Amino acid sequence: MKAIRNMHANTLAALRRTFVAALSLFCVLTAACRTVEAQTRTGDAVAPDLSIGADRFPNDDAIILRWEQSWTLDADGAVHRRDHQWLKLLNSRPIREVADPRIAYNMERDKVVIHTAQTYLPDGTTMPVPDYSFNIAAPNDVAGWPQYAPWQEKIVSFSGLQDNATIDLDYEVITEPGVYPWIDADLRLEQEYPTVERVVCVTVPTGTTLLHRIDNLDSAADSPEATEADGSTTYRWVFRNLKGSPHEPQSPPWQRHLGRLQFTTCPSESAFVGKIVDPVMRAAEPSERIAAFASDAIADEREARAQADKVAAKIRETFNVVNSPKTWRSLQCRPADTVLESNYGSPLEAAALCAAALRSLGRNVGIDAAFDDDAWNSEVPTDSALDAVVVRLATDDGPLYVHPTRGVLDNPGSWSAHTLIGMATGGDLQRTNLRSRGQGDESRINITGTITLSPEGKPSGELRMHLTGGFFDPADLRTADAQEKLAKQLAGRVLKDASVESHSIAELSANQLRATVKISPDKPLTAIDKQYVVSLGDEPVFLSKYPLPLAEPTRETPVDLRGPFSEQVDISIRIPDGWNVAIAPTPLDRVEGDWGLMQQTVKQDGETIRLSRTIKVTTRVLSPGAFAAIRDGINMLRADASHALFVSPT
């Protein structure tokens, strides 16, 4: 009986615990439902058609059912940025990248409002994000630097993610007046996943200038719908059925080939540039600390260019540049002396430090903003194109442009294409275009020569090289060691494992490099079954400077190159009398298209085997079809059969 009573007592206790747990769960669910109702009431949008799915988009992992974005500029200068997106998962592959979105904000200047955060499950029910799934983290790009300590990220972790679930996130960041000099955006309209509908709204006080532009989207009307109410004007763009554009290696910058919307309330290009360069110039005041820094950097150097390079090298080696959109925000710049003392700063502050150091050396400097040519649009200036701030150093031979960490920028140089814009005397703009090497005219690499094999299988001879454009950079070849290294690298790409005896530079200018490399007969070639192997490189020479994503079996987007180029290799191999050619390199029949051509021929005339290869690409951007033709031809040339010569004594 005692055992029975204990059993009944345990059963009742278990029932009580179950009841309490059920009651607690009911309360939690009830509270969650109330939270969802409140969030849903806060939003002013109606959910899109959630039934759209894989039957309409069979080849995609996810789709954006609707994406609403709005920017509002209040009369007092406060900025509201709101983002509401419904993303439907068609399978589980995208979950890792979309499950925990992060919202960056400055807790001293911004307020974050989450209007809606929930998951629509496939059965039609909703699963709100619980309170414990909203967390705060420090942003990786600025964490640890006191100046940027107010920056945080709100992490929203969604639940219930599965095939055919829809993520619904609606949030708003409100920034206090005086932080942003204007509102602007550079929007990529065609995302990785297709978008059924996208809405962009900009609301500004009536009479405020709004510059805007749409590119790479033929079906879109550039003029938005405009409505006025309560002293404000709202501009509204609606885009439907935007294609997806997945990321692929070496795709062109999205600004060049995908749908793009830009807008800004900045009234002009000159106002935009002035807002950047003016605070940097004001901050670039020398001090005793900065003068000591500059003096230590240059040592005994007196020439302007060398001084600039050494100051930049000192900044690069000892100063921490924190390059992030967060550090560019509001385009503020601390005094150079403060920046040097703290030993870190934004790209603007690095430029101020560089300018102050050069001024302490008695140099006359100015400040230019550097814009990426692929993104910059002078008609609609947006800060997305702002890539750096550089110092303009006046010299008797004209201005030198000094990047705070790269040093003097040559034109053409190794830096990608940029437009430098600064303020001239009288307030006019002055601009300088810097091209990257190989961006304009065709870059060429020609290698010719004759290699003679001794009866012991040792190669000797010389290779003559002619390089232009992107195949070399004079700034990297200022020392004899650097020149020798390049010569050996090129020799090894046309005669694998070649031993270089010596090299000579016939010409090294901004436009071309001519060199001769002598092959040493010190060691014999590799022998396999009494046959010597002459390996004429592992792949075409151009791939070291103009790489291609050759491993991809298919391609949907274009392939971006540095520019047009050509390769001409013409090598003769002389073998001793009476030797046999067991295996000759495989030729490649001429492949030709509107992109260019490629061909490899192999001919034998007695004891001389001549390999001649021509590859010519006439465009910077290869269409997927053109790339497929080039990929197949290049992969054939990379095969051992295309560059291996087997010879043997009789």
XYZ file of C-alpha atoms in Angstrom:
650
model
C 0.000 0.000 0.000
C 2.830 2.369 0.799
C 4.305 1.694 -2.623
C 0.929 2.396 -4.236
C 0.558 5.651 -2.288
C 4.052 6.723 -3.371
C 3.183 5.888 -6.961
C 0.032 8.002 -6.787
C 1.967 10.857 -5.178
C 4.623 10.757 -7.884
C 1.947 10.658 -10.559
C 0.169 13.690 -9.111
C 3.446 15.569 -8.833
C 4.224 14.775 -12.455
C 0.781 15.941 -13.515
C 1.232 19.175 -11.569
C 4.617 19.761 -13.254
C 3.084 19.042 -16.665
C 0.191 21.432 -15.975
C 2.528 24.192 -14.820
C 4.758 23.701 -17.885
C 1.750 23.738 -20.204
C 0.406 26.876 -18.522
C 3.823 28.559 -18.833
C 4.053 27.583 -22.502
C 0.545 28.933 -23.089
C 1.524 32.245 -21.483
C 4.703 32.466 -23.567
C 2.822 31.703 -26.789
C 0.109 34.195 -25.882
C 2.705 36.884 -25.223
C 4.456 36.000 -28.478
C 1.193 36.299 -30.398
C 0.564 39.697 -28.813
C 4.114 40.730 -29.849
C 3.503 39.622 -33.433
C 0.227 41.545 -33.538
C 1.952 44.667 -32.298
C 4.748 44.273 -34.812
C 2.322 43.605 -37.652
C 0.289 46.663 -36.738
C 3.473 48.764 -36.715
C 4.275 47.816 -40.301
C 2.346 49.524 -43.080
C 2.930 46.889 -45.771
C 0.796 43.951 -46.826
C 2.574 40.605 -47.121
C 3.305 39.539 -50.707
C 2.025 36.376 -52.354
C 3.762 33.676 -50.297
C 2.700 30.925 -52.704
C 5.293 31.966 -55.275
C 7.982 29.308 -55.212
C 10.115 26.735 -56.980
C 7.583 26.090 -59.730
C 8.291 29.627 -60.973
C 11.970 29.700 -59.998
C 13.168 26.087 -60.386
C 16.883 26.925 -60.608
C 17.169 29.253 -57.608
C 17.872 28.637 -53.933
C 15.796 31.581 -52.718
C 13.693 34.466 -53.990
C 13.015 37.970 -52.714
C 9.248 38.217 -52.816
C 9.261 41.924 -52.017
C 11.881 44.392 -50.865
C 10.833 47.840 -49.691
C 13.486 50.429 -48.847
C 12.938 54.018 -47.839
C 15.066 57.012 -46.904
C 13.525 60.034 -45.193
C 15.304 63.333 -44.580
C 13.534 65.426 -41.950
C 13.556 69.203 -42.014
C 15.908 69.237 -38.991
C 18.417 66.913 -40.717
C 17.469 63.655 -39.027
C 17.616 60.634 -41.328
C 15.318 57.598 -41.282
C 16.429 54.514 -43.203
C 13.894 51.697 -43.311
C 14.306 48.256 -44.835
C 11.583 45.629 -45.183
C 12.293 42.379 -47.006
C 10.427 39.118 -47.505
C 12.912 36.391 -48.485
C 11.604 32.912 -49.321
C 13.896 29.908 -48.961
C 13.394 27.312 -51.679
C 15.902 24.927 -50.109
C 18.283 24.827 -47.138
C 21.440 26.076 -48.901
C 20.973 29.810 -48.167
C 20.130 29.343 -44.473
C 23.652 29.902 -43.167
C 23.960 33.282 -44.883
C 20.474 34.649 -44.139
C 19.547 33.207 -40.731
C 21.291 35.856 -38.611
C 21.222 39.282 -40.294
C 23.185 42.071 -38.607
C 22.056 45.677 -38.357
C 24.946 48.111 -37.809
C 24.341 51.313 -35.869
C 26.095 53.875 -33.705
C 24.479 53.763 -30.271
C 25.347 57.426 -29.587
C 23.791 58.737 -32.794
C 21.330 56.087 -33.999
C 18.159 54.433 -32.811
C 17.160 51.010 -34.139
C 13.503 50.009 -34.347
C 12.542 46.451 -35.271
C 9.053 46.719 -36.716
C 8.691 43.078 -37.723
C 10.890 40.003 -37.355
C 9.198 36.694 -38.026
C 9.200 33.563 -40.123
C 6.234 32.439 -42.192
C 6.225 28.651 -42.012
C 5.144 26.556 -45.005
C 1.843 25.643 -43.259
C 0.867 29.325 -43.070
C 1.634 29.964 -39.393
C 4.108 32.572 -38.201
C 7.024 32.157 -35.827
C 8.172 35.455 -34.331
C 11.785 36.007 -33.339
C 11.825 35.594 -29.522
C 13.389 38.219 -27.292
C 16.427 36.056 -26.551
C 17.239 35.887 -30.275
C 17.959 39.626 -30.464
C 21.597 40.082 -29.490
C 24.271 42.762 -29.626
C 27.796 42.272 -30.991
C 30.785 44.436 -31.807
C 31.403 44.877 -35.541
C 34.507 43.011 -36.685
C 35.724 45.838 -38.911
C 36.039 48.484 -36.165
C 36.124 46.463 -32.940
C 38.884 47.399 -30.506
C 39.391 51.021 -31.598
C 38.207 53.534 -28.948
C 37.066 56.111 -31.520
C 34.603 53.585 -32.940
C 33.487 51.952 -29.680
C 29.879 53.246 -30.049
C 29.410 51.059 -33.113
C 27.356 47.936 -32.509
C 25.478 45.339 -34.508
C 22.048 44.050 -33.606
C 21.875 40.377 -34.544
C 18.442 39.002 -35.410
C 18.387 35.181 -35.275
C 15.381 33.703 -37.072
C 13.716 30.434 -36.062
C 11.844 27.836 -38.088
C 14.013 28.149 -41.195
C 13.298 25.337 -43.646
C 12.371 24.744 -47.256
C 9.595 27.132 -48.375
C 9.779 29.243 -45.214
C 9.754 33.046 -45.662
C 11.847 35.442 -43.603
C 10.099 38.741 -42.877
C 12.325 41.489 -41.458
C 11.308 45.125 -41.195
C 13.674 47.465 -39.348
C 14.452 51.165 -39.204
C 17.597 53.097 -38.268
C 16.985 56.694 -37.192
C 20.039 58.972 -37.163
C 20.034 62.244 -35.266
C 20.490 65.589 -37.086
C 23.962 66.748 -38.040
C 25.543 63.337 -38.653
C 25.019 63.000 -42.389
C 25.674 65.998 -44.660
C 23.157 64.522 -47.127
C 21.415 61.251 -47.886
C 22.510 59.115 -50.787
C 22.540 55.502 -51.903
C 23.989 53.350 -54.657
C 21.672 50.360 -54.943
C 22.326 47.079 -56.687
C 18.871 46.230 -57.987
C 19.629 42.729 -59.263
C 20.716 40.676 -56.283
C 22.045 37.133 -56.109
C 18.454 35.873 -55.906
C 15.591 36.952 -58.188
C 13.331 39.718 -56.919
C 9.619 39.654 -57.663
C 9.057 43.262 -56.589
C 11.309 45.999 -55.258
C 10.198 49.420 -54.075
C 12.514 52.341 -53.290
C 11.192 55.541 -51.718
C 12.999 58.783 -50.888
C 11.231 61.488 -48.885
C 12.787 64.950 -48.554
C 11.552 68.425 -47.618
C 9.826 69.929 -50.636
C 12.290 71.968 -52.686
C 15.287 69.810 -51.741
C 17.456 68.789 -54.692
C 17.353 65.066 -55.448
C 19.715 63.840 -58.136
C 19.032 60.316 -59.375
C 19.920 57.900 -62.152
C 19.221 54.313 -63.274
C 21.753 52.261 -65.258
C 21.870 48.816 -66.859
C 18.126 48.269 -66.659
C 16.407 48.907 -69.974
C 12.925 48.082 -68.716
C 12.961 50.712 -65.946
C 11.795 54.294 -66.239
C 14.312 56.701 -64.724
C 11.662 59.183 -63.579
C 10.110 58.144 -60.264
C 6.563 58.821 -59.165
C 6.557 62.003 -57.044
C 3.930 62.988 -54.489
C 3.760 65.896 -52.032
C 2.264 65.940 -48.544
C 2.867 67.932 -45.350
C 5.787 69.910 -46.744
C 7.648 66.846 -48.046
C 8.056 65.233 -51.436
C 8.268 61.460 -51.817
C 9.923 59.898 -54.859
C 8.994 56.269 -55.526
C 10.497 53.684 -57.857
C 8.951 50.257 -58.424
C 10.878 47.422 -60.093
C 9.404 44.026 -60.897
C 10.780 40.659 -61.927
C 14.448 41.480 -61.470
C 16.702 38.606 -62.468
C 19.100 36.969 -60.052
C 22.823 37.345 -60.573
C 24.867 34.830 -58.566
C 28.430 35.664 -57.599
C 31.050 34.156 -59.880
C 34.823 34.646 -59.767
C 36.139 37.554 -61.827
C 32.750 38.966 -62.672
C 32.874 42.647 -63.619
C 32.055 45.123 -60.841
C 28.310 44.952 -60.463
C 28.012 48.671 -61.233
C 29.058 47.954 -64.826
C 26.597 45.229 -65.733
C 23.720 44.970 -63.244
C 20.690 47.149 -62.604
C 21.700 50.167 -60.552
C 19.839 53.036 -58.895
C 21.710 56.040 -57.502
C 20.282 59.047 -55.710
C 21.618 61.872 -53.570
C 20.516 65.114 -51.991
C 24.016 66.524 -52.425
C 23.433 69.416 -54.853
C 26.611 69.074 -56.959
C 29.908 67.332 -57.516
C 31.829 70.339 -56.191
C 29.813 70.336 -52.963
C 30.506 66.621 -52.585
C 34.264 66.969 -53.126
C 34.475 70.025 -50.895
C 32.832 68.184 -48.031
C 35.594 65.572 -48.270
C 38.750 67.614 -48.834
C 37.997 70.631 -46.617
C 38.019 68.803 -43.238
C 41.157 66.872 -44.235
C 43.013 70.081 -45.098
C 41.919 71.690 -41.822
C 43.143 68.645 -39.918
C 46.522 68.528 -41.706
C 48.302 71.005 -39.440
C 51.939 70.140 -38.572
C 53.084 69.860 -34.973
C 56.325 69.015 -33.191
C 55.266 65.391 -32.914
C 54.439 65.225 -36.625
C 57.694 66.956 -37.594
C 59.656 64.353 -35.617
C 57.647 61.586 -37.296
C 58.399 62.987 -40.785
C 62.076 63.576 -40.029
C 62.490 60.019 -38.802
C 60.734 58.711 -41.933
C 62.878 60.486 -44.543
C 66.280 60.328 -42.750
C 68.639 62.279 -45.055
C 66.434 62.174 -48.158
C 65.923 65.548 -49.864
C 64.159 64.692 -53.146
C 60.385 65.305 -53.096
C 59.271 62.019 -54.609
C 61.499 59.941 -52.359
C 60.352 61.884 -49.308
C 56.721 61.215 -50.173
C 57.374 57.495 -50.642
C 59.225 57.266 -47.332
C 56.512 59.116 -45.402
C 53.895 56.780 -46.895
C 56.070 53.758 -46.053
C 56.346 54.986 -42.461
C 52.565 55.337 -42.222
C 52.079 51.909 -43.782
C 54.507 50.238 -41.376
C 53.579 51.968 -38.109
C 50.065 53.407 -38.426
C 46.749 51.519 -38.346
C 44.310 52.585 -41.066
C 40.785 51.460 -40.121
C 39.039 51.330 -43.486
C 35.309 50.783 -43.105
C 32.121 52.586 -44.140
C 31.646 53.220 -40.432
C 34.907 55.197 -40.209
C 33.996 57.276 -43.278
C 30.649 58.203 -41.755
C 29.846 61.919 -41.659
C 33.261 62.627 -43.273
C 34.703 63.870 -39.987
C 38.459 64.094 -39.485
C 40.366 64.490 -36.208
C 43.455 66.767 -36.121
C 46.560 65.069 -37.496
C 48.453 65.415 -34.219
C 45.656 63.620 -32.356
C 45.557 60.947 -35.026
C 49.305 60.341 -34.785
C 49.173 60.147 -30.997
C 46.391 57.554 -31.097
C 48.219 55.637 -33.876
C 45.038 54.730 -35.772
C 42.442 56.472 -37.855
C 40.157 56.499 -40.872
C 41.405 56.835 -44.464
C 40.619 60.570 -44.238
C 42.716 60.855 -41.108
C 45.571 58.881 -42.674
C 45.574 61.411 -45.532
C 45.585 64.285 -43.034
C 48.587 62.742 -41.267
C 50.433 62.256 -44.570
C 49.711 65.837 -45.644
C 50.761 67.255 -42.262
C 54.028 65.277 -42.352
C 54.893 66.579 -45.829
C 53.953 70.125 -44.806
C 56.303 69.843 -41.833
C 59.068 69.168 -44.391
C 58.280 72.457 -46.122
C 56.258 70.903 -48.937
C 53.217 72.504 -50.547
C 50.316 70.057 -50.552
C 46.661 69.814 -51.443
C 44.014 67.127 -50.973
C 42.192 65.117 -53.649
C 39.384 62.610 -53.288
C 39.975 59.366 -55.198
C 36.936 57.747 -56.824
C 36.713 54.294 -58.354
C 36.024 54.777 -62.053
C 33.683 51.772 -62.149
C 31.405 53.370 -59.542
C 31.875 57.142 -59.859
C 29.200 59.191 -61.573
C 29.737 62.943 -61.533
C 26.058 63.558 -62.295
C 24.934 61.714 -59.161
C 27.859 61.784 -56.679
C 27.515 59.083 -54.025
C 30.007 58.053 -51.378
C 29.972 54.410 -52.550
C 32.555 55.403 -55.175
C 34.877 57.123 -52.687
C 37.898 54.837 -52.405
C 40.630 56.945 -50.803
C 41.861 60.437 -50.051
C 45.283 61.287 -51.501
C 47.761 64.106 -51.045
C 48.644 66.297 -54.017
C 52.312 67.243 -53.651
C 53.508 70.248 -55.669
C 56.932 69.909 -57.332
C 58.829 71.851 -59.973
C 58.009 69.087 -62.472
C 54.305 69.078 -61.722
C 52.115 67.505 -59.051
C 52.720 64.095 -57.513
C 49.785 62.191 -56.083
C 50.600 60.433 -52.825
C 48.432 57.683 -51.376
C 48.876 57.685 -47.574
C 50.083 54.064 -47.538
C 50.867 53.184 -51.175
C 53.107 56.161 -51.799
C 53.421 58.052 -55.078
C 50.817 56.959 -57.624
C 52.202 56.701 -61.131
C 50.075 56.935 -64.230
C 49.671 54.318 -65.468
C 50.393 52.369 -62.312
C 49.464 49.282 -60.370
C 46.462 50.937 -58.682
C 43.134 50.268 -60.363
C 41.498 53.006 -62.430
C 40.628 56.084 -60.384
C 39.629 59.688 -60.875
C 41.261 62.146 -58.494
C 39.268 65.324 -57.844
C 40.375 68.279 -55.760
C 39.704 71.966 -55.360
C 41.766 74.395 -57.396
C 42.378 78.060 -56.649
C 39.108 79.933 -56.987
C 36.990 76.936 -56.000
C 37.011 75.180 -59.367
C 37.422 71.426 -59.518
C 40.552 69.876 -60.933
C 40.606 66.229 -61.894
C 43.255 63.714 -62.837
C 42.580 60.309 -64.345
C 44.803 57.481 -63.160
C 44.688 54.333 -65.245
C 45.851 50.947 -64.074
C 48.555 49.370 -66.202
C 47.035 47.454 -69.071
C 43.662 49.133 -68.819
C 43.911 51.035 -72.080
C 45.995 49.802 -74.991
C 46.735 46.129 -75.548
C 49.334 44.664 -73.198
C 51.869 42.469 -74.983
C 54.347 39.824 -73.973
C 56.630 38.419 -76.663
C 59.218 35.761 -75.863
C 61.490 34.329 -78.532
C 64.691 32.342 -78.444
C 66.646 29.236 -79.273
C 67.587 26.485 -76.835
C 70.318 23.991 -77.760
C 70.672 20.604 -76.073
C 74.117 19.174 -75.565
C 74.814 15.429 -75.979
C 74.587 15.267 -72.157
C 71.051 16.663 -72.264
C 72.014 20.081 -70.890
C 70.110 23.097 -72.322
C 71.761 26.397 -73.186
C 70.787 29.450 -75.176
C 68.972 32.692 -74.635
C 65.465 34.051 -74.433
C 64.539 37.545 -75.591
C 61.581 39.201 -73.875
C 59.483 42.233 -74.716
C 56.767 43.322 -72.275
C 54.298 46.212 -72.348
C 51.308 47.383 -70.311
C 50.037 45.150 -67.554
C 52.769 42.541 -67.914
C 55.196 44.618 -65.848
C 55.228 47.582 -63.477
C 58.286 49.882 -63.454
C 57.573 50.748 -59.814
C 58.239 47.115 -58.889
C 61.484 46.921 -60.876
C 63.579 49.667 -59.319
C 66.233 47.289 -57.999
C 68.515 44.813 -59.758
C 67.190 42.016 -57.549
C 63.601 42.720 -58.613
C 64.599 42.759 -62.283
C 66.468 39.466 -61.928
C 63.513 37.879 -60.148
C 61.136 38.833 -62.974
C 63.557 37.574 -65.635
C 63.862 34.209 -63.893
C 60.107 33.898 -63.442
C 59.451 34.500 -67.127
C 62.226 32.137 -68.195
C 60.719 29.438 -66.001
C 57.299 29.904 -67.584
C 58.608 29.087 -71.071
C 61.285 26.555 -70.101
C 60.351 24.826 -66.850
C 63.188 24.366 -64.352
C 65.452 26.539 -66.475
C 68.662 27.609 -64.805
C 69.385 31.264 -65.540
C 73.020 32.094 -66.027
C 72.574 35.838 -66.445
C 70.170 38.493 -67.614
C 70.451 41.943 -69.132
C 67.936 44.766 -69.370
C 68.087 46.492 -72.744
C 65.239 48.926 -71.975
C 63.098 49.683 -68.956
C 60.697 52.594 -69.311
C 57.135 53.428 -68.372
C 56.029 51.897 -71.674
C 58.085 48.766 -72.224
C 60.635 46.313 -70.925
C 63.168 44.549 -73.120
C 65.413 41.919 -71.581
C 67.591 38.955 -72.526
C 68.046 35.880 -70.361
C 70.872 33.382 -70.856
C 70.103 29.778 -69.983
C 72.867 27.993 -68.092
C 74.024 24.514 -69.222
C 74.884 23.545 -65.647
C 72.369 20.737 -65.164
C 70.782 18.206 -67.520
C 67.095 17.935 -68.211
C 64.900 15.359 -66.484
C 65.234 11.936 -68.121
C 62.505 9.262 -68.253
C 63.394 5.882 -69.744
C 66.464 7.357 -71.441
C 64.348 10.142 -72.955
C 64.983 13.790 -72.058
C 61.933 15.914 -71.312
C 61.900 19.524 -72.501
C 58.958 21.114 -70.651
C 57.986 24.367 -72.325
C 56.192 25.729 -69.268
C 53.085 24.475 -67.497
C 50.634 26.925 -69.041
C 50.461 30.054 -71.196
C 52.596 32.884 -69.857
C 49.793 35.462 -69.714
C 47.938 33.643 -66.921
C 50.340 35.003 -64.299
C 49.043 38.544 -64.939
C 45.670 37.892 -66.585
C 44.219 34.906 -64.691
C 41.013 33.215 -65.778
C 38.529 31.077 -63.752
C 39.383 28.032 -65.831
C 38.019 25.459 -63.369
C 34.407 26.603 -63.832
C 32.451 24.232 -66.107
C 29.678 26.771 -66.742
C 29.355 30.524 -66.633
C 26.374 32.874 -66.332
C 28.040 36.267 -65.921
C 30.798 37.921 -67.984
C 34.476 37.552 -67.087
C 36.355 40.741 -66.319
C 39.993 41.166 -67.374
C 42.401 43.993 -66.706
C 42.283 44.844 -70.395
C 43.102 43.447 -73.848
C 46.355 41.513 -74.170
C 48.392 39.293 -76.464
C 51.005 36.593 -75.968
C 53.480 35.487 -78.597
C 55.891 32.681 -77.787
C 58.270 31.440 -80.492
C 60.852 28.938 -79.226
C 63.222 26.728 -81.230
C 64.771 23.608 -79.671
C 67.893 22.226 -81.344
C 68.805 18.634 -80.547
C 72.109 16.872 -81.296
C 72.563 15.205 -84.664
C 71.007 11.794 -84.831
C 68.646 12.305 -81.893
C 64.983 11.367 -82.244
C 61.807 13.186 -81.301
C 59.753 10.624 -79.413
C 56.820 12.890 -78.513
C 56.257 16.431 -79.772
C 53.926 19.009 -78.160
C 50.372 18.834 -79.442
C 49.405 21.744 -81.694
C 46.179 23.700 -81.255
C 44.162 24.512 -84.342
C 43.238 28.151 -84.727
C 40.344 29.165 -82.459
C 38.858 32.529 -83.346
C 35.927 34.744 -82.409
C 34.950 38.347 -81.826
C 36.997 38.098 -78.600
C 40.284 37.363 -80.430
C 42.172 34.205 -81.367
C 44.557 31.491 -80.174
C 46.722 28.977 -81.978
C 49.755 26.792 -81.374
C 51.872 25.237 -84.090
C 54.683 22.703 -83.766
C 57.047 22.077 -86.682
C 60.194 19.975 -87.070
C 62.925 20.738 -89.555
C 65.758 18.262 -89.147
C 67.192 18.675 -85.651
C 65.159 21.831 -84.933
C 61.711 21.727 -83.325
C 59.884 25.021 -83.351
C 56.912 25.806 -81.111
C 54.965 28.963 -81.893
C 51.980 30.089 -79.825
C 49.728 33.106 -80.332
C 47.001 34.165 -77.931
C 45.201 37.446 -78.462
C 42.231 38.786 -76.483
C 40.875 42.051 -77.836
C 38.360 42.980 -75.133
C 38.328 43.624 -71.398
C 35.060 41.793 -70.758
C 34.394 38.273 -72.052
C 30.833 37.116 -72.549
C 29.999 33.680 -71.096
C 30.068 32.230 -74.628
C 33.420 33.768 -75.470
C 34.862 32.618 -72.175
C 33.743 29.048 -72.869
C 35.689 29.042 -76.142
C 38.783 30.526 -74.516
C 38.542 28.203 -71.502
C 38.518 25.072 -73.647
C 41.471 26.240 -75.731
C 43.551 27.370 -72.746
C 42.881 24.140 -70.852
C 44.163 22.218 -73.863
C 47.343 24.328 -73.823
C 47.733 23.640 -70.095
C 47.707 19.877 -70.646
C 51.101 18.141 -70.508
C 50.719 16.981 -74.099
C 50.711 20.586 -75.327
C 54.016 21.665 -73.820
C 56.130 18.527 -73.305
C 58.820 17.505 -75.809
C 60.453 14.058 -75.405
C 63.736 13.537 -77.218
C 66.224 10.683 -77.066
C 69.661 9.779 -78.376
C 69.799 7.133 -81.079
